[in-house]
Every structure is written in structure tokens, then in C-alpha cells.
Amino acid sequence: MRKSISLAIVVLMVLSVVPTVKFASALYGTKVVDGNLGDWGTLDLVGQAKDNGLAGAKLDKLYVAWDDQYLYIAIKTNNTQSWNVAYGIGIDVDPGSGNGYTGTSDAWGRGISFAGDYAIDYELYFWWGWNSGMGSDNFITWTGSDWDYKGLADVGASFSYTGDTSTGLQILEIKIPWTALGGKPSKLALIAWVAGEGGSSAVSSIPWSSAMESLDTPFADESNRNEWVDTDYFTNLAEIYIAPKTIDGLFSKWLKA
């Protein structure tokens, strides 16, 4: 009994000094892109946003899955109003390499950039109009010197959503063929955000970034917010391992930033 108690104490001591880590939990599996999250599970959940108090720009959860042909992405919001906002997703297909975009104004001219281990190779953008709903969609590739703009359909991708001009976007599902991303990588990193109109920056992100918290006023007060117009540097993308796991006792391939 004493030995068991001593072992338990040692385990608790070790856990107390080991930092909490997040796991890349995206699973292999085909999703139906229909604006319904019924076929997504908790193990597909790779990030969650904080409540920013913005009724028409409030992200909630980010889901990712994949199969041999497609990458699947789903975004859930907690919107209760319809605002003029842009929904963006950044994808780094070779995290840690330094290849990709790291400037200070992204493909849609928002004050969004990437740093740390991440440089973006692709951006997906969707415009939501407060009185018109879902508008334009872009699949945008960083060529190394400039952005190449296409629609999602142009690269064989598709999307579906739910929402209306009363409550705003609720769910957005996307599937992207691996061919549009240069082939299936062993891992990738991604982040989703919502921003305002031209020249603005992000006001929410999944995974949540501390860059979203540079506010002059509390979330509950929408006056004098500089978060709409600053420059946000994302350094904490969700890393997703695409290759099958090797059972070797090592956790490094399961972790994400």
C-alpha cells in the first residue's frame, strides 16, 4: 500500500511540472459537406475561441478531418446578429520550413500576419454581408511573390453553410482536394479568423490567439475598439498530422501548437 501511495505522489509531482499540451485530434474520415455538423465528432475538434462579446463576429469551434482525397474544415460560430464580416482560414502545408507568406497585410488586405514557426501557403476567404448573407469566396495561393486568386470551385473545392441575415453565419463546412494544396503533406497547420471590412484586422480566431486581446476597452463595450484596426500576428496555429501514426512510444507526432 505504501509503495502505491508513493508512486501516486511521484506521478502527481511530475504532472504538476509538465506543461499542459494540446493534441492534434483530427481523424481520418470522409465528411458530408452540407452545413450540418452531425457527422463531426469531438475528436475532430482542434480549437475553440473565447467569447469576444461581438454578436456578429463571434467564432466558437474549429473542426478538421481528412481522407485520401480531401481536407475537411468546419467552423461553428455563436453569432446572434448579421454583420459585414470576412471569414478567413490560413493553411501552412509545411510548418517550420519558413516557406510562405509572413507580410503585414494578408490576401484580402486585412492586418493579419504570421510568425513563429508558421508562414501561410494558402488562404480561404468568405465575405458575409449583413443584409445579403454569404457573398464571395476565394481560394488564394501564395506564389512566393504575390497572391493568386481563384474561387473554391476553380480548384475543385466546395463549401456549404447555414445562417441568415438575422443571426449571421452559423456553420461553414469546406472540403479541399489535396491536389489544390500541392498534394497530401505529412502535416499541416491552420487557423481561422473573422475580420471586418477592408483595412481591418481579426477580432476572433480559432485557435484563440492572445493577439485578439489587445483591446482598449472590455469585450462588453464596442466603442473605441482598436482590435478592429491593429495588426495581428498569429503564432499558435493548430498542427494536424496527416500521415498514419507510428506506434513507437513517442508523443511528438501527436502534439500541436
mmCIF file of C-alpha atoms in Angstrom:
data_model
loop_
_atom_site.group_PDB
_atom_site.id
_atom_site.type_symbol
_atom_site.label_atom_id
_atom_site.label_comp_id
_atom_site.label_asym_id
_atom_site.label_seq_id
_atom_site.Cartn_x
_atom_site.Cartn_y
_atom_site.Cartn_z
ATOM 1 C CA MET A 1 0.000 0.000 0.000
ATOM 2 C CA ARG A 2 2.820 2.406 0.913
ATOM 3 C CA LYS A 3 4.501 1.703 -2.416
ATOM 4 C CA SER A 4 1.268 2.520 -4.289
ATOM 5 C CA ILE A 5 0.825 5.764 -2.364
ATOM 6 C CA SER A 6 4.436 6.779 -3.008
ATOM 7 C CA LEU A 7 4.064 6.075 -6.726
ATOM 8 C CA ALA A 8 0.885 8.169 -6.873
ATOM 9 C CA ILE A 9 2.673 11.071 -5.182
ATOM 10 C CA VAL A 10 5.536 10.877 -7.688
ATOM 11 C CA VAL A 11 3.097 10.866 -10.622
ATOM 12 C CA LEU A 12 1.290 13.936 -9.242
ATOM 13 C CA MET A 13 4.599 15.740 -8.740
ATOM 14 C CA VAL A 14 5.629 15.041 -12.332
ATOM 15 C CA LEU A 15 2.279 16.158 -13.732
ATOM 16 C CA SER A 16 2.481 19.365 -11.720
ATOM 17 C CA VAL A 17 5.636 20.477 -13.544
ATOM 18 C CA VAL A 18 4.770 19.242 -17.043
ATOM 19 C CA PRO A 19 3.101 21.989 -19.125
ATOM 20 C CA THR A 20 -0.358 21.291 -20.472
ATOM 21 C CA VAL A 21 -0.264 20.349 -24.161
ATOM 22 C CA LYS A 22 -2.885 20.219 -26.853
ATOM 23 C CA PHE A 23 -3.231 17.209 -29.100
ATOM 24 C CA ALA A 24 -3.813 17.124 -32.845
ATOM 25 C CA SER A 25 -7.026 15.141 -32.830
ATOM 26 C CA ALA A 26 -8.186 15.331 -36.450
ATOM 27 C CA LEU A 27 -9.257 11.918 -37.629
ATOM 28 C CA TYR A 28 -9.201 10.098 -40.933
ATOM 29 C CA GLY A 29 -12.746 10.095 -42.258
ATOM 30 C CA THR A 30 -14.958 11.435 -45.018
ATOM 31 C CA LYS A 31 -17.411 14.228 -44.180
ATOM 32 C CA VAL A 32 -20.608 15.251 -45.951
ATOM 33 C CA VAL A 33 -20.354 18.980 -46.713
ATOM 34 C CA ASP A 34 -23.939 20.047 -46.107
ATOM 35 C CA GLY A 35 -23.796 22.681 -43.362
ATOM 36 C CA ASN A 36 -24.650 20.089 -40.712
ATOM 37 C CA LEU A 37 -22.157 19.073 -38.021
ATOM 38 C CA GLY A 38 -23.928 15.811 -37.227
ATOM 39 C CA ASP A 39 -21.143 13.728 -38.768
ATOM 40 C CA TRP A 40 -18.385 15.581 -36.892
ATOM 41 C CA GLY A 41 -17.255 14.295 -33.504
ATOM 42 C CA THR A 42 -15.380 15.676 -30.536
ATOM 43 C CA LEU A 43 -12.182 14.039 -31.771
ATOM 44 C CA ASP A 44 -12.370 16.244 -34.888
ATOM 45 C CA LEU A 45 -12.335 19.370 -32.723
ATOM 46 C CA VAL A 46 -8.941 21.110 -32.973
ATOM 47 C CA GLY A 47 -9.605 24.531 -31.461
ATOM 48 C CA GLN A 48 -12.051 26.801 -29.704
ATOM 49 C CA ALA A 49 -12.381 30.578 -29.441
ATOM 50 C CA LYS A 50 -13.132 32.720 -26.409
ATOM 51 C CA ASP A 51 -16.316 34.746 -26.170
ATOM 52 C CA ASN A 52 -15.359 38.185 -27.506
ATOM 53 C CA GLY A 53 -18.756 39.740 -26.890
ATOM 54 C CA LEU A 54 -19.255 40.639 -30.563
ATOM 55 C CA ALA A 55 -22.710 39.443 -31.586
ATOM 56 C CA GLY A 56 -21.951 39.322 -35.314
ATOM 57 C CA ALA A 57 -18.282 38.251 -35.221
ATOM 58 C CA LYS A 58 -18.176 35.507 -32.625
ATOM 59 C CA LEU A 59 -16.311 32.334 -33.585
ATOM 60 C CA ASP A 60 -16.764 29.204 -31.490
ATOM 61 C CA LYS A 61 -15.219 25.927 -32.695
ATOM 62 C CA LEU A 62 -12.910 24.642 -35.461
ATOM 63 C CA TYR A 63 -13.054 21.053 -36.731
ATOM 64 C CA VAL A 64 -10.672 19.284 -39.125
ATOM 65 C CA ALA A 65 -10.757 15.849 -40.769
ATOM 66 C CA TRP A 66 -9.250 14.267 -43.868
ATOM 67 C CA ASP A 67 -9.323 11.315 -46.190
ATOM 68 C CA ASP A 68 -7.225 10.232 -49.164
ATOM 69 C CA GLN A 69 -8.744 12.856 -51.471
ATOM 70 C CA TYR A 70 -9.824 15.819 -49.346
ATOM 71 C CA LEU A 71 -9.087 18.024 -46.373
ATOM 72 C CA TYR A 72 -12.293 18.873 -44.489
ATOM 73 C CA ILE A 73 -12.712 22.002 -42.368
ATOM 74 C CA ALA A 74 -15.740 23.093 -40.360
ATOM 75 C CA ILE A 75 -16.294 26.307 -38.423
ATOM 76 C CA LYS A 76 -19.070 26.895 -35.891
ATOM 77 C CA THR A 77 -19.936 30.379 -34.648
ATOM 78 C CA ASN A 78 -22.025 31.728 -31.780
ATOM 79 C CA ASN A 79 -23.327 34.658 -33.830
ATOM 80 C CA THR A 80 -26.674 36.159 -32.899
ATOM 81 C CA GLN A 81 -26.577 39.081 -35.355
ATOM 82 C CA SER A 82 -25.655 39.543 -39.027
ATOM 83 C CA TRP A 83 -22.732 41.930 -39.620
ATOM 84 C CA ASN A 84 -20.460 42.785 -42.544
ATOM 85 C CA VAL A 85 -17.530 40.465 -41.799
ATOM 86 C CA ALA A 86 -14.895 38.369 -43.559
ATOM 87 C CA TYR A 87 -14.156 34.789 -42.513
ATOM 88 C CA GLY A 88 -10.588 33.701 -43.230
ATOM 89 C CA ILE A 89 -8.605 30.482 -42.925
ATOM 90 C CA GLY A 90 -4.834 30.262 -43.245
ATOM 91 C CA ILE A 91 -3.125 26.998 -44.152
ATOM 92 C CA ASP A 92 0.589 26.231 -43.827
ATOM 93 C CA VAL A 93 1.371 22.957 -45.601
ATOM 94 C CA ASP A 94 4.967 22.798 -44.367
ATOM 95 C CA PRO A 95 5.052 24.280 -40.848
ATOM 96 C CA GLY A 96 8.511 25.052 -39.554
ATOM 97 C CA SER A 97 10.026 25.435 -43.015
ATOM 98 C CA GLY A 98 9.684 29.219 -43.213
ATOM 99 C CA ASN A 99 8.234 28.952 -46.718
ATOM 100 C CA GLY A 100 5.133 31.069 -47.263
ATOM 101 C CA TYR A 101 3.645 34.453 -46.509
ATOM 102 C CA THR A 102 4.671 36.461 -43.433
ATOM 103 C CA GLY A 103 3.911 40.054 -44.505
ATOM 104 C CA THR A 104 1.822 42.581 -42.571
ATOM 105 C CA SER A 105 -1.251 42.696 -44.809
ATOM 106 C CA ASP A 106 -2.811 39.467 -45.987
ATOM 107 C CA ALA A 107 -4.505 38.377 -49.221
ATOM 108 C CA TRP A 108 -7.648 40.435 -48.518
ATOM 109 C CA GLY A 109 -5.753 43.435 -47.181
ATOM 110 C CA ARG A 110 -6.504 42.704 -43.546
ATOM 111 C CA GLY A 111 -3.956 43.472 -40.865
ATOM 112 C CA ILE A 112 -3.109 39.807 -40.377
ATOM 113 C CA SER A 113 0.301 38.173 -40.442
ATOM 114 C CA PHE A 114 2.026 35.005 -39.311
ATOM 115 C CA ALA A 115 5.159 34.426 -37.272
ATOM 116 C CA GLY A 116 6.956 31.864 -35.147
ATOM 117 C CA ASP A 117 7.038 28.509 -36.928
ATOM 118 C CA TYR A 118 4.357 29.470 -39.442
ATOM 119 C CA ALA A 119 4.239 31.026 -42.900
ATOM 120 C CA ILE A 120 0.992 30.731 -44.854
ATOM 121 C CA ASP A 121 0.780 28.994 -48.221
ATOM 122 C CA TYR A 122 -2.976 29.290 -48.779
ATOM 123 C CA GLU A 123 -5.803 31.490 -47.558
ATOM 124 C CA LEU A 124 -9.517 30.843 -47.850
ATOM 125 C CA TYR A 125 -11.795 33.866 -47.563
ATOM 126 C CA PHE A 126 -15.559 34.297 -47.428
ATOM 127 C CA TRP A 127 -17.493 37.555 -47.284
ATOM 128 C CA TRP A 128 -20.710 37.756 -45.265
ATOM 129 C CA GLY A 129 -22.949 40.779 -45.877
ATOM 130 C CA TRP A 130 -25.250 41.879 -43.084
ATOM 131 C CA ASN A 131 -28.247 42.193 -45.418
ATOM 132 C CA SER A 132 -27.254 39.740 -48.157
ATOM 133 C CA GLY A 133 -25.644 36.779 -46.371
ATOM 134 C CA MET A 134 -22.868 34.713 -47.943
ATOM 135 C CA GLY A 135 -21.088 36.549 -50.730
ATOM 136 C CA SER A 136 -17.767 35.929 -52.466
ATOM 137 C CA ASP A 137 -15.431 33.048 -51.745
ATOM 138 C CA ASN A 138 -11.716 32.887 -52.557
ATOM 139 C CA PHE A 139 -9.081 30.160 -52.644
ATOM 140 C CA ILE A 140 -5.831 32.127 -52.616
ATOM 141 C CA THR A 141 -2.330 30.778 -53.156
ATOM 142 C CA TRP A 142 0.888 32.486 -52.117
ATOM 143 C CA THR A 143 3.202 32.155 -55.124
ATOM 144 C CA GLY A 144 6.312 33.329 -53.306
ATOM 145 C CA SER A 145 5.973 36.910 -54.506
ATOM 146 C CA ASP A 146 2.229 37.560 -54.810
ATOM 147 C CA TRP A 147 -1.270 36.134 -54.248
ATOM 148 C CA ASP A 148 -3.071 34.079 -56.890
ATOM 149 C CA TYR A 149 -6.852 34.448 -56.538
ATOM 150 C CA LYS A 150 -9.360 31.792 -57.544
ATOM 151 C CA GLY A 151 -12.792 30.680 -56.427
ATOM 152 C CA LEU A 152 -13.087 27.477 -54.430
ATOM 153 C CA ALA A 153 -14.872 25.785 -57.317
ATOM 154 C CA ASP A 154 -11.954 26.651 -59.615
ATOM 155 C CA VAL A 155 -9.676 24.279 -57.667
ATOM 156 C CA GLY A 156 -12.262 21.524 -57.149
ATOM 157 C CA ALA A 157 -13.163 22.630 -53.624
ATOM 158 C CA SER A 158 -16.683 23.193 -52.323
ATOM 159 C CA PHE A 159 -18.445 24.552 -49.252
ATOM 160 C CA SER A 160 -21.817 24.649 -47.555
ATOM 161 C CA TYR A 161 -23.168 26.789 -44.742
ATOM 162 C CA THR A 162 -26.104 27.629 -42.526
ATOM 163 C CA GLY A 163 -27.126 31.096 -41.371
ATOM 164 C CA ASP A 164 -29.252 34.032 -42.449
ATOM 165 C CA THR A 165 -29.396 37.818 -42.411
ATOM 166 C CA SER A 166 -30.962 37.775 -38.975
ATOM 167 C CA THR A 167 -28.433 35.739 -36.996
ATOM 168 C CA GLY A 168 -25.427 35.725 -39.333
ATOM 169 C CA LEU A 169 -23.259 32.772 -40.312
ATOM 170 C CA GLN A 170 -23.754 29.750 -38.057
ATOM 171 C CA ILE A 171 -21.847 26.842 -39.638
ATOM 172 C CA LEU A 172 -19.374 26.732 -42.530
ATOM 173 C CA GLU A 173 -18.111 23.425 -43.957
ATOM 174 C CA ILE A 174 -15.405 23.166 -46.619
ATOM 175 C CA LYS A 175 -13.696 20.357 -48.495
ATOM 176 C CA ILE A 176 -10.470 20.956 -50.404
ATOM 177 C CA PRO A 177 -8.830 18.386 -52.688
ATOM 178 C CA TRP A 178 -5.254 17.601 -51.780
ATOM 179 C CA THR A 179 -4.314 18.416 -55.371
ATOM 180 C CA ALA A 180 -5.223 22.079 -54.702
ATOM 181 C CA LEU A 181 -2.782 22.077 -51.773
ATOM 182 C CA GLY A 182 0.107 20.619 -53.753
ATOM 183 C CA GLY A 183 -0.525 17.061 -52.589
ATOM 184 C CA LYS A 184 -1.169 15.459 -49.220
ATOM 185 C CA PRO A 185 1.502 16.591 -46.722
ATOM 186 C CA SER A 186 2.598 14.670 -43.636
ATOM 187 C CA LYS A 187 1.262 17.512 -41.506
ATOM 188 C CA LEU A 188 -0.167 20.981 -41.872
ATOM 189 C CA ALA A 189 -1.082 23.913 -39.666
ATOM 190 C CA LEU A 190 -4.140 26.122 -39.876
ATOM 191 C CA ILE A 191 -6.055 28.886 -38.146
ATOM 192 C CA ALA A 192 -9.438 30.525 -38.734
ATOM 193 C CA TRP A 193 -10.410 34.118 -38.013
ATOM 194 C CA VAL A 194 -13.122 36.708 -38.516
ATOM 195 C CA ALA A 195 -12.312 40.278 -39.516
ATOM 196 C CA GLY A 196 -14.225 43.381 -40.543
ATOM 197 C CA GLU A 197 -14.325 45.324 -43.779
ATOM 198 C CA GLY A 198 -11.282 46.426 -45.832
ATOM 199 C CA GLY A 199 -8.285 47.554 -43.794
ATOM 200 C CA SER A 200 -9.467 45.895 -40.594
ATOM 201 C CA SER A 201 -7.827 43.092 -38.636
ATOM 202 C CA ALA A 202 -9.058 39.977 -36.845
ATOM 203 C CA VAL A 203 -11.353 40.174 -33.819
ATOM 204 C CA SER A 204 -11.594 36.435 -33.132
ATOM 205 C CA SER A 205 -9.563 33.363 -34.034
ATOM 206 C CA ILE A 206 -9.518 29.596 -33.636
ATOM 207 C CA PRO A 207 -7.224 28.512 -32.088
ATOM 208 C CA TRP A 208 -7.639 31.544 -29.847
ATOM 209 C CA SER A 209 -4.730 33.959 -30.054
ATOM 210 C CA SER A 210 -3.575 36.469 -27.470
ATOM 211 C CA ALA A 211 -3.366 38.920 -30.383
ATOM 212 C CA MET A 212 -7.180 39.133 -30.097
ATOM 213 C CA GLU A 213 -6.913 40.681 -26.648
ATOM 214 C CA SER A 214 -5.180 43.988 -27.458
ATOM 215 C CA LEU A 215 -8.306 45.951 -26.632
ATOM 216 C CA ASP A 216 -8.641 49.453 -25.254
ATOM 217 C CA THR A 217 -11.965 48.530 -23.683
ATOM 218 C CA PRO A 218 -13.580 45.374 -22.283
ATOM 219 C CA PHE A 219 -15.278 42.964 -24.666
ATOM 220 C CA ALA A 220 -18.687 44.194 -23.494
ATOM 221 C CA ASP A 221 -18.007 47.731 -24.746
ATOM 222 C CA GLU A 222 -17.803 48.054 -28.529
ATOM 223 C CA SER A 223 -16.767 51.743 -28.528
ATOM 224 C CA ASN A 224 -13.154 52.778 -29.209
ATOM 225 C CA ARG A 225 -12.013 49.259 -30.079
ATOM 226 C CA ASN A 226 -8.571 49.192 -31.667
ATOM 227 C CA GLU A 227 -8.777 45.422 -32.127
ATOM 228 C CA TRP A 228 -10.600 46.006 -35.418
ATOM 229 C CA VAL A 229 -7.721 48.011 -36.914
ATOM 230 C CA ASP A 230 -4.451 46.741 -35.414
ATOM 231 C CA THR A 231 -2.087 44.163 -36.948
ATOM 232 C CA ASP A 232 -2.478 40.640 -35.619
ATOM 233 C CA TYR A 233 0.442 38.208 -35.682
ATOM 234 C CA PHE A 234 -0.679 34.600 -35.426
ATOM 235 C CA THR A 235 1.887 32.283 -33.863
ATOM 236 C CA ASN A 236 -0.273 29.452 -32.484
ATOM 237 C CA LEU A 237 -1.821 27.584 -35.391
ATOM 238 C CA ALA A 238 -3.318 24.113 -34.924
ATOM 239 C CA GLU A 239 -0.926 21.465 -36.237
ATOM 240 C CA ILE A 240 -2.592 18.459 -37.813
ATOM 241 C CA TYR A 241 -0.692 15.263 -38.599
ATOM 242 C CA ILE A 242 -1.935 13.702 -41.830
ATOM 243 C CA ALA A 243 0.337 10.679 -42.111
ATOM 244 C CA PRO A 244 -0.628 7.498 -40.234
ATOM 245 C CA LYS A 245 0.774 7.358 -36.698
ATOM 246 C CA THR A 246 3.703 5.080 -35.913
ATOM 247 C CA ILE A 247 3.252 3.288 -32.598
ATOM 248 C CA ASP A 248 6.692 3.886 -31.112
ATOM 249 C CA GLY A 249 6.057 5.370 -27.674
ATOM 250 C CA LEU A 250 6.838 8.922 -28.800
ATOM 251 C CA PHE A 251 4.281 11.710 -28.298
ATOM 252 C CA SER A 252 5.919 14.313 -30.565
ATOM 253 C CA LYS A 253 3.863 13.350 -33.617
ATOM 254 C CA TRP A 254 0.608 13.757 -31.682
ATOM 255 C CA LEU A 255 1.180 17.282 -30.413
ATOM 256 C CA LYS A 256 0.070 20.529 -31.992
ATOM 257 C CA ALA A 257 0.945 24.118 -31.227
#
